[in-house]
CSV table of C-alpha atoms and ligand atoms in Angstrom, one decimal:
chain,number,residue,atom,x,y,z
A,1,MET,CA,0.0,-0.1,-0.3
A,2,SER,CA,1.8,3.6,-1.1
A,3,ALA,CA,2.4,6.2,1.8
A,4,PRO,CA,-0.9,8.6,2.4
A,5,VAL,CA,-0.4,11.7,1.0
A,6,TYR,CA,-1.8,15.1,3.1
A,7,GLN,CA,-1.7,18.4,1.2
A,8,LYS,CA,-3.9,21.0,1.8
A,9,THR,CA,-4.1,24.5,-0.8
A,10,VAL,CA,-3.9,28.5,0.2
A,11,SER,CA,-4.0,31.7,-1.8
A,12,ALA,CA,-2.8,34.7,-0.9
A,13,PRO,CA,-2.9,38.4,-2.8
A,14,VAL,CA,-0.3,41.0,-2.9
A,15,ASN,CA,0.0,43.5,-1.5
A,16,ILE,CA,0.9,47.1,-2.2
A,17,ALA,CA,2.6,49.4,0.6
A,18,VAL,CA,1.9,53.1,0.4
A,19,ILE,CA,4.4,53.7,3.6
A,20,LYS,CA,7.4,51.7,1.7
A,21,TYR,CA,9.8,49.0,3.8
A,22,TRP,CA,13.8,49.5,3.0
A,23,GLY,CA,16.1,48.6,4.6
A,24,LYS,CA,17.2,46.2,7.8
A,25,ARG,CA,18.1,46.5,10.9
A,26,ASP,CA,18.6,43.1,11.7
A,27,VAL,CA,19.1,40.5,8.5
A,28,GLY,CA,18.7,37.4,10.1
A,29,LEU,CA,15.7,38.1,11.3
A,30,ASN,CA,14.8,40.3,8.6
A,31,LEU,CA,13.8,42.6,11.4
A,32,PRO,CA,12.8,46.7,9.0
A,33,SER,CA,14.6,49.8,10.1
A,34,ASN,CA,11.1,51.6,9.7
A,35,SER,CA,7.5,50.7,10.2
A,36,SER,CA,5.4,50.6,7.0
A,37,LEU,CA,2.0,49.8,5.7
A,38,SER,CA,0.0,48.7,2.3
A,39,VAL,CA,-3.2,47.1,0.9
A,40,THR,CA,-4.2,44.0,0.3
A,41,LEU,CA,-5.4,43.5,-3.8
A,42,SER,CA,-8.4,41.2,-4.4
A,43,GLN,CA,-7.2,37.3,-4.5
A,44,ASN,CA,-8.9,38.1,-8.1
A,45,ASP,CA,-6.3,39.8,-10.2
A,46,LEU,CA,-3.2,39.5,-8.6
A,47,ARG,CA,-2.1,35.9,-6.3
A,48,THR,CA,-0.2,33.0,-5.8
A,49,LEU,CA,-1.8,30.0,-5.1
A,50,THR,CA,-0.2,26.8,-2.9
A,51,THR,CA,-0.7,23.5,-2.5
A,52,ALA,CA,1.9,22.0,0.6
A,53,SER,CA,2.1,18.3,0.8
A,54,CYS,CA,4.2,16.1,3.1
A,55,SER,CA,4.7,12.3,2.6
A,56,ALA,CA,6.8,9.5,4.3
A,57,ALA,CA,6.9,8.7,0.9
A,58,PHE,CA,8.9,12.1,0.3
A,59,GLU,CA,12.8,11.8,-0.1
A,60,GLU,CA,13.4,15.5,0.4
A,61,ASP,CA,11.8,18.5,1.1
A,62,SER,CA,10.8,20.4,-2.5
A,63,LEU,CA,10.0,23.9,-3.7
A,64,TRP,CA,7.9,24.2,-7.4
A,65,LEU,CA,7.6,27.8,-8.6
A,66,ASN,CA,5.9,28.1,-11.9
A,67,GLY,CA,6.4,24.9,-13.2
A,68,ALA,CA,10.1,24.6,-12.0
A,69,MET,CA,11.8,23.2,-9.3
A,70,GLU,CA,13.8,25.7,-6.9
A,71,SER,CA,15.3,23.7,-3.9
A,72,MET,CA,14.6,24.1,-0.2
A,73,CYS,CA,17.4,23.9,1.7
A,74,GLU,CA,19.4,25.9,-0.3
A,75,SER,CA,17.1,29.2,0.5
A,76,PRO,CA,17.8,30.3,3.9
A,77,ARG,CA,15.0,32.4,4.4
A,78,LEU,CA,12.6,29.1,2.9
A,79,SER,CA,14.5,27.1,5.0
A,80,VAL,CA,14.0,29.8,8.2
A,81,CYS,CA,10.5,29.6,7.8
A,82,VAL,CA,9.6,25.6,7.5
A,83,ARG,CA,12.6,25.2,10.5
A,84,GLU,CA,9.7,27.2,12.5
A,85,LEU,CA,6.1,25.7,11.1
A,86,ARG,CA,7.9,22.1,11.8
A,87,LYS,CA,8.8,22.8,15.4
A,88,SER,CA,5.6,24.2,16.3
A,89,ARG,CA,3.4,21.3,14.2
A,90,LEU,CA,6.4,18.6,16.8
A,91,GLU,CA,5.0,20.9,19.4
A,92,LEU,CA,1.3,20.0,18.9
A,93,GLU,CA,2.0,16.1,18.4
A,94,ALA,CA,3.5,15.8,21.3
A,95,LYS,CA,0.6,17.2,22.6
A,96,ASN,CA,-2.4,15.7,21.3
A,97,GLU,CA,-1.5,12.0,21.0
A,98,SER,CA,-4.5,11.6,18.1
A,99,LEU,CA,-3.0,13.7,15.6
A,100,GLU,CA,-1.0,11.9,12.7
A,101,LYS,CA,2.7,12.0,12.7
A,102,ILE,CA,3.1,13.7,9.9
A,103,ALA,CA,6.1,16.8,11.5
A,104,ASN,CA,9.2,15.1,10.1
A,105,TYR,CA,7.8,13.9,6.4
A,106,LYS,CA,9.2,15.8,3.7
A,107,LEU,CA,6.9,18.9,2.3
A,108,ARG,CA,6.3,18.9,-1.3
A,109,VAL,CA,5.5,22.8,-2.0
A,110,VAL,CA,3.8,23.7,-5.6
A,111,SER,CA,3.5,27.0,-5.9
A,112,GLU,CA,2.0,29.6,-8.9
A,113,ASN,CA,1.4,33.1,-9.4
A,114,ASN,CA,-1.1,34.7,-11.6
A,115,PHE,CA,1.5,37.8,-12.8
A,116,PRO,CA,4.6,38.2,-13.7
A,117,THR,CA,7.2,37.4,-10.8
A,118,ALA,CA,9.9,39.6,-9.6
A,119,ALA,CA,8.8,42.6,-11.5
A,120,GLY,CA,7.9,45.2,-8.6
A,121,LEU,CA,4.7,43.5,-8.5
A,122,ALA,CA,5.7,42.4,-4.5
A,123,SER,CA,5.2,38.4,-5.8
A,124,SER,CA,8.1,37.6,-2.9
A,125,ALA,CA,4.8,38.8,-0.8
A,126,ALA,CA,2.3,37.0,-1.7
A,127,GLY,CA,4.7,33.7,-2.3
A,128,PHE,CA,6.0,34.1,0.7
A,129,ALA,CA,2.6,34.7,2.6
A,130,ALA,CA,1.0,31.7,0.7
A,131,PHE,CA,3.9,29.6,1.7
A,132,ALA,CA,3.5,30.1,5.0
A,133,GLN,CA,-0.2,30.2,5.1
A,134,ALA,CA,-0.3,26.6,3.6
A,135,ILE,CA,2.4,24.9,5.9
A,136,CYS,CA,0.5,26.2,8.6
A,137,ALA,CA,-3.1,24.8,7.4
A,138,LEU,CA,-1.4,21.5,6.5
A,139,TYR,CA,0.1,20.8,10.1
A,140,GLU,CA,-3.1,22.7,11.5
A,141,LEU,CA,-1.6,25.1,14.1
A,142,PRO,CA,-3.7,27.4,15.1
A,143,TRP,CA,-2.7,30.5,14.9
A,144,THR,CA,-3.7,34.2,14.5
A,145,PRO,CA,-2.5,35.9,11.1
A,146,THR,CA,-0.5,38.0,13.0
A,147,GLU,CA,1.4,34.9,14.8
A,148,LEU,CA,1.8,33.8,11.8
A,149,SER,CA,3.0,37.2,10.3
A,150,ARG,CA,6.4,36.9,12.2
A,151,VAL,CA,7.4,33.3,10.6
A,152,ALA,CA,6.3,35.0,6.9
A,153,ARG,CA,8.6,38.0,7.5
A,154,GLN,CA,11.4,35.6,8.4
A,155,GLY,CA,10.9,34.7,4.2
A,156,SER,CA,10.3,38.2,2.9
A,157,GLY,CA,9.6,40.7,4.8
A,158,SER,CA,6.8,42.5,3.1
A,159,ALA,CA,5.1,38.6,3.2
A,160,CYS,CA,3.6,39.5,6.2
A,161,ARG,CA,1.2,42.1,5.3
A,162,SER,CA,-0.2,39.8,2.4
A,163,LEU,CA,-1.9,37.8,5.7
A,164,PHE,CA,-4.5,40.5,6.2
A,165,GLY,CA,-6.9,42.2,3.3
A,166,GLY,CA,-7.7,45.5,3.6
A,167,TYR,CA,-5.2,48.4,5.4
A,168,VAL,CA,-2.7,46.5,6.9
A,169,SER,CA,0.7,47.8,9.5
A,170,TRP,CA,3.9,45.9,9.3
A,171,GLU,CA,5.3,47.6,13.2
A,172,MET,CA,8.5,47.2,13.4
A,173,GLY,CA,8.6,46.5,16.8
A,174,GLU,CA,11.0,46.3,19.8
A,175,GLN,CA,12.5,43.5,20.7
A,176,PRO,CA,15.8,42.5,19.5
A,177,THR,CA,14.3,38.5,18.9
A,178,GLY,CA,12.2,40.0,16.5
A,179,ALA,CA,9.0,38.9,18.5
A,180,ASP,CA,7.1,42.2,18.2
A,181,SER,CA,7.6,42.7,14.5
A,182,VAL,CA,4.4,41.9,13.2
A,183,ALA,CA,1.7,42.4,10.6
A,184,VAL,CA,-1.6,44.4,12.5
A,185,GLN,CA,-4.8,45.2,10.7
A,186,VAL,CA,-5.2,48.7,10.8
A,187,ALA,CA,-9.1,48.9,8.9
A,188,PRO,CA,-10.7,45.6,6.9
A,189,VAL,CA,-11.5,46.9,3.0
A,190,GLU,CA,-15.7,47.4,3.6
A,191,HIS,CA,-14.4,50.0,5.7
A,192,TRP,CA,-13.4,52.3,2.5
A,193,PRO,CA,-15.6,50.4,0.0
A,194,GLU,CA,-15.1,53.8,-2.9
A,195,MET,CA,-11.3,52.3,-2.4
A,196,ARG,CA,-10.1,51.5,-6.4
A,197,VAL,CA,-6.5,50.4,-7.4
A,198,ALA,CA,-5.1,50.4,-10.7
A,199,ILE,CA,-1.6,48.4,-12.2
A,200,LEU,CA,-0.2,49.6,-14.8
A,201,VAL,CA,2.5,46.6,-16.3
A,202,VAL,CA,4.7,49.2,-17.8
A,203,SER,CA,7.4,45.9,-17.7
A,204,ALA,CA,7.2,42.3,-16.8
A,205,ALA,CA,10.9,41.4,-17.1
A,206,LYS,CA,12.7,40.8,-13.7
A,207,LYS,CA,14.3,43.5,-11.4
A,208,GLY,CA,17.8,44.4,-11.9
A,209,VAL,CA,18.3,44.8,-8.9
A,210,SER,CA,16.7,42.6,-5.9
A,211,SER,CA,15.1,43.7,-3.0
A,212,THR,CA,17.6,42.2,-0.4
A,213,ALA,CA,20.6,43.5,-2.2
A,214,GLY,CA,19.0,47.0,-2.7
A,215,MET,CA,18.1,47.4,0.7
A,216,GLN,CA,21.3,45.9,2.0
A,217,ALA,CA,23.1,49.2,-0.4
A,218,THR,CA,21.5,51.3,0.7
A,219,VAL,CA,21.6,51.1,4.5
A,220,ALA,CA,25.7,50.8,4.0
A,221,THR,CA,26.1,53.6,1.5
A,222,SER,CA,22.8,56.5,2.1
A,223,SER,CA,22.6,59.1,4.9
A,224,LEU,CA,19.6,59.9,3.2
A,225,PHE,CA,17.9,56.6,4.6
A,226,ALA,CA,18.6,56.9,7.9
A,227,GLU,CA,17.3,60.3,8.0
A,228,ARG,CA,13.8,58.8,6.1
A,229,ALA,CA,13.8,55.8,9.2
A,230,ARG,CA,14.9,57.8,12.4
A,231,ASN,CA,12.9,61.3,11.0
A,232,VAL,CA,10.0,61.0,8.7
A,233,VAL,CA,8.7,57.6,8.4
A,234,PRO,CA,7.0,57.7,12.3
A,235,GLN,CA,5.6,60.8,11.9
A,236,ARG,CA,4.5,59.5,8.7
A,237,MET,CA,2.8,55.8,9.6
A,238,VAL,CA,0.7,58.2,12.5
A,239,GLU,CA,-0.8,60.1,9.5
A,240,MET,CA,-1.5,57.7,7.6
A,241,LYS,CA,-3.4,55.6,10.0
A,242,ASN,CA,-5.4,58.6,10.8
A,243,ALA,CA,-6.3,59.4,7.0
A,244,ILE,CA,-7.2,55.6,6.6
A,245,ARG,CA,-9.7,55.7,9.3
A,246,ALA,CA,-11.0,59.1,8.3
A,247,ARG,CA,-11.3,58.4,4.9
A,248,ASP,CA,-9.5,61.2,4.4
A,249,PHE,CA,-9.1,60.9,0.1
A,250,ALA,CA,-6.6,64.1,0.0
A,251,SER,CA,-3.6,63.2,2.8
A,252,PHE,CA,-4.0,59.7,2.1
A,253,ALA,CA,-2.8,60.3,-1.9
A,254,GLN,CA,-0.4,62.7,-0.6
A,255,LEU,CA,1.0,61.0,1.8
A,256,THR,CA,1.6,57.3,-0.6
A,257,MET,CA,3.1,60.0,-3.2
A,258,LYS,CA,5.5,61.4,-1.0
A,259,ASP,CA,6.6,57.8,0.7
A,260,SER,CA,7.1,56.5,-3.0
A,261,ASN,CA,8.6,59.3,-4.1
A,262,GLN,CA,11.2,59.6,-0.8
A,263,PHE,CA,11.8,55.7,-1.6
A,264,HIS,CA,13.0,56.3,-4.2
A,265,ALA,CA,15.1,58.7,-4.0
A,266,VAL,CA,16.6,57.0,-1.0
A,267,CYS,CA,18.0,54.8,-3.6
A,268,LEU,CA,19.1,57.3,-5.8
A,269,ASP,CA,21.4,58.2,-3.2
A,270,THR,CA,22.6,54.4,-2.7
A,271,THR,CA,25.9,53.8,-4.1
A,272,PRO,CA,26.3,52.7,-6.5
A,273,PRO,CA,23.0,54.4,-7.1
A,274,ILE,CA,19.8,51.9,-7.6
A,275,PHE,CA,17.0,53.2,-10.6
A,276,TYR,CA,13.7,51.5,-10.2
A,277,LEU,CA,11.8,53.6,-12.3
A,278,ASN,CA,12.1,54.7,-16.1
A,279,ASP,CA,10.8,56.3,-18.6
A,280,THR,CA,6.7,55.3,-18.7
A,281,SER,CA,7.2,55.8,-15.1
A,282,ARG,CA,7.7,59.0,-14.8
A,283,ALA,CA,5.4,59.7,-17.7
A,284,ILE,CA,2.7,58.6,-15.2
A,285,ILE,CA,3.7,60.3,-12.5
A,286,ARG,CA,3.1,63.4,-14.7
A,287,ALA,CA,-0.3,62.2,-15.7
A,288,VAL,CA,-1.5,61.9,-11.8
A,289,GLU,CA,-0.1,65.1,-11.2
A,290,SER,CA,-2.1,66.9,-14.6
A,291,ILE,CA,-4.8,64.6,-13.1
A,292,ASN,CA,-5.0,66.3,-10.1
A,293,SER,CA,-3.9,69.6,-11.0
A,294,SER,CA,-7.4,68.9,-13.8
A,295,VAL,CA,-9.6,68.5,-10.3
A,296,ASN,CA,-7.5,71.3,-8.3
A,297,GLY,CA,-7.1,68.5,-5.5
A,298,TYR,CA,-6.7,64.6,-5.4
A,299,ALA,CA,-7.9,62.1,-7.0
A,300,ALA,CA,-5.1,59.8,-7.7
A,301,ALA,CA,-2.4,58.8,-5.9
A,302,TYR,CA,0.8,56.8,-7.9
A,303,THR,CA,3.1,54.1,-5.8
A,304,PHE,CA,6.2,52.5,-7.3
A,305,ASP,CA,8.1,49.5,-5.9
A,306,ALA,CA,11.0,47.9,-7.0
A,307,GLY,CA,10.1,48.0,-10.4
A,308,PRO,CA,8.8,50.4,-13.0
A,309,ASN,CA,5.0,49.2,-12.5
A,310,ALA,CA,2.9,51.8,-11.3
A,311,VAL,CA,0.4,50.9,-9.2
A,312,ILE,CA,-2.5,53.7,-8.9
A,313,TYR,CA,-5.6,54.4,-6.2
A,314,PHE,CA,-8.2,56.0,-6.9
A,315,LEU,CA,-12.2,56.4,-5.8
A,316,GLU,CA,-14.4,55.3,-7.5
A,317,LYS,CA,-16.3,58.4,-8.4
A,318,ASP,CA,-12.9,59.2,-10.2
A,319,SER,CA,-12.4,55.9,-12.7
A,320,ASP,CA,-13.4,57.7,-15.5
A,321,LEU,CA,-11.3,60.4,-15.2
A,322,VAL,CA,-8.4,58.4,-14.0
A,323,LEU,CA,-8.4,55.1,-16.3
A,324,THR,CA,-9.1,57.4,-19.6
A,325,THR,CA,-5.8,59.9,-18.8
A,326,LEU,CA,-3.7,57.2,-17.7
A,327,ARG,CA,-4.6,54.5,-20.9
A,328,SER,CA,-3.5,57.5,-23.5
A,329,VAL,CA,-0.2,57.6,-21.3
A,330,THR,CA,0.4,53.8,-21.1
A,331,GLN,CA,-0.1,53.1,-24.8
A,332,ASN,CA,3.0,51.9,-25.7
A,333,ALA,CA,3.5,50.0,-22.7
A,334,GLU,CA,3.5,46.1,-22.4
A,335,GLY,CA,0.0,45.9,-20.6
A,336,TRP,CA,-2.6,47.0,-18.9
A,337,GLU,CA,-4.6,45.1,-16.0
A,338,LYS,CA,-6.8,46.9,-13.4
A,339,ALA,CA,-7.9,45.6,-10.7
A,340,ASP,CA,-10.6,46.5,-8.2
A,341,PHE,CA,-9.4,44.8,-4.3
A,342,LYS,CA,-12.5,43.7,-2.4
A,343,PRO,CA,-12.7,42.2,0.8
A,344,VAL,CA,-10.1,39.6,1.7
A,345,GLU,CA,-10.5,37.8,5.1
A,346,SER,CA,-7.9,35.8,7.0
A,347,SER,CA,-10.6,32.8,7.4
A,348,GLU,CA,-10.9,32.6,3.3
A,349,PHE,CA,-6.4,31.4,3.8
A,350,LEU,CA,-6.7,28.3,5.8
A,351,ASN,CA,-9.3,26.6,4.7
B,401,PMV,O1,9.4,42.0,1.3
B,401,PMV,P1,10.7,42.4,0.2
B,401,PMV,O2,11.8,42.6,0.8
B,401,PMV,O3,10.6,41.7,-1.1
B,401,PMV,O4,10.3,43.9,0.1
B,401,PMV,C1,9.7,44.9,-0.6
B,401,PMV,C2,10.5,45.9,-0.8
B,401,PMV,C3,9.3,47.1,-1.1
B,401,PMV,O5,8.3,46.3,-2.1
B,401,PMV,C4,10.1,48.1,-2.1
B,401,PMV,C5,7.9,47.6,-0.6
B,401,PMV,C6,7.2,47.2,0.3
B,401,PMV,O6,7.2,47.9,1.9
B,401,PMV,O7,7.0,46.5,-0.2
């Protein structure tokens, strides 16, 4: 008789930061130099679907990412997540006699993205969130999303924010162990039903400088970075939370654009300088500025991660104005996608 295979499938959404995480205060534990805040997008548009299975018949831990096998043991970040989850399953098995003894079986994790990987579209956030969730579900660990965020964070920092829907902060924490460096929901998506987001895929190519390498270079060489982490972001986090709670789009938009611009300024202040934006990205920035001038206020906000692709936030009432203007600018871009985000509750993940 062949050995049974235990299996669980989950999906995790992408999140796009409006206050950016850039810089680690502890590389080993993946602890950030500043807190950050993001909006989780709809799983219908950008998501990672991941199945974790384990069996006595499997000979090694393996990870299949978009059809290609990646070595799990060669990735310290994946290994750290697996080690923590396995240890917790072992503890659970020791406490509960009736549980199957599966903790020491080898794992097979199969993961698919429905969007370009590593093109500055937060693929690692959705990927590591789904990875941690799938194994957590397989092992039936009774964890809250915040507890799981501590593990997902060690895979990829931004992944911890993909464990919640809506508006999510990653609080940098103070403890050297990282125990309090976790994600927390600021508001569920229903809180601001008029909010919309558009993704402009300027280029689906892999980014030139990975976020890990970029952050390390920035921390080592940029003086602007220290100023940002110490004196700018703490106040901006407070203001952003207030803007979200008050559904104040003008403040949300100003803070989002300022923070994106400062993040890219910090990249430029790195030696050697890191360029993530391209001419199309800059044309999109100018188009958003002109949309906002035309309404004498704020109808749209742009933000860019570690790549040239734009994410635009706007309210439903301004959809026609924003989308028509942006479509005319991105005619020569490689693609166009629009993602309306909607509730993604944590309970959906662990089924
Ligand atoms: O989680 P990482 O290591 O892929 O870093 C993400 C960095 C940014 O996307 C640029 C900002 C953020 O907060 O998501």
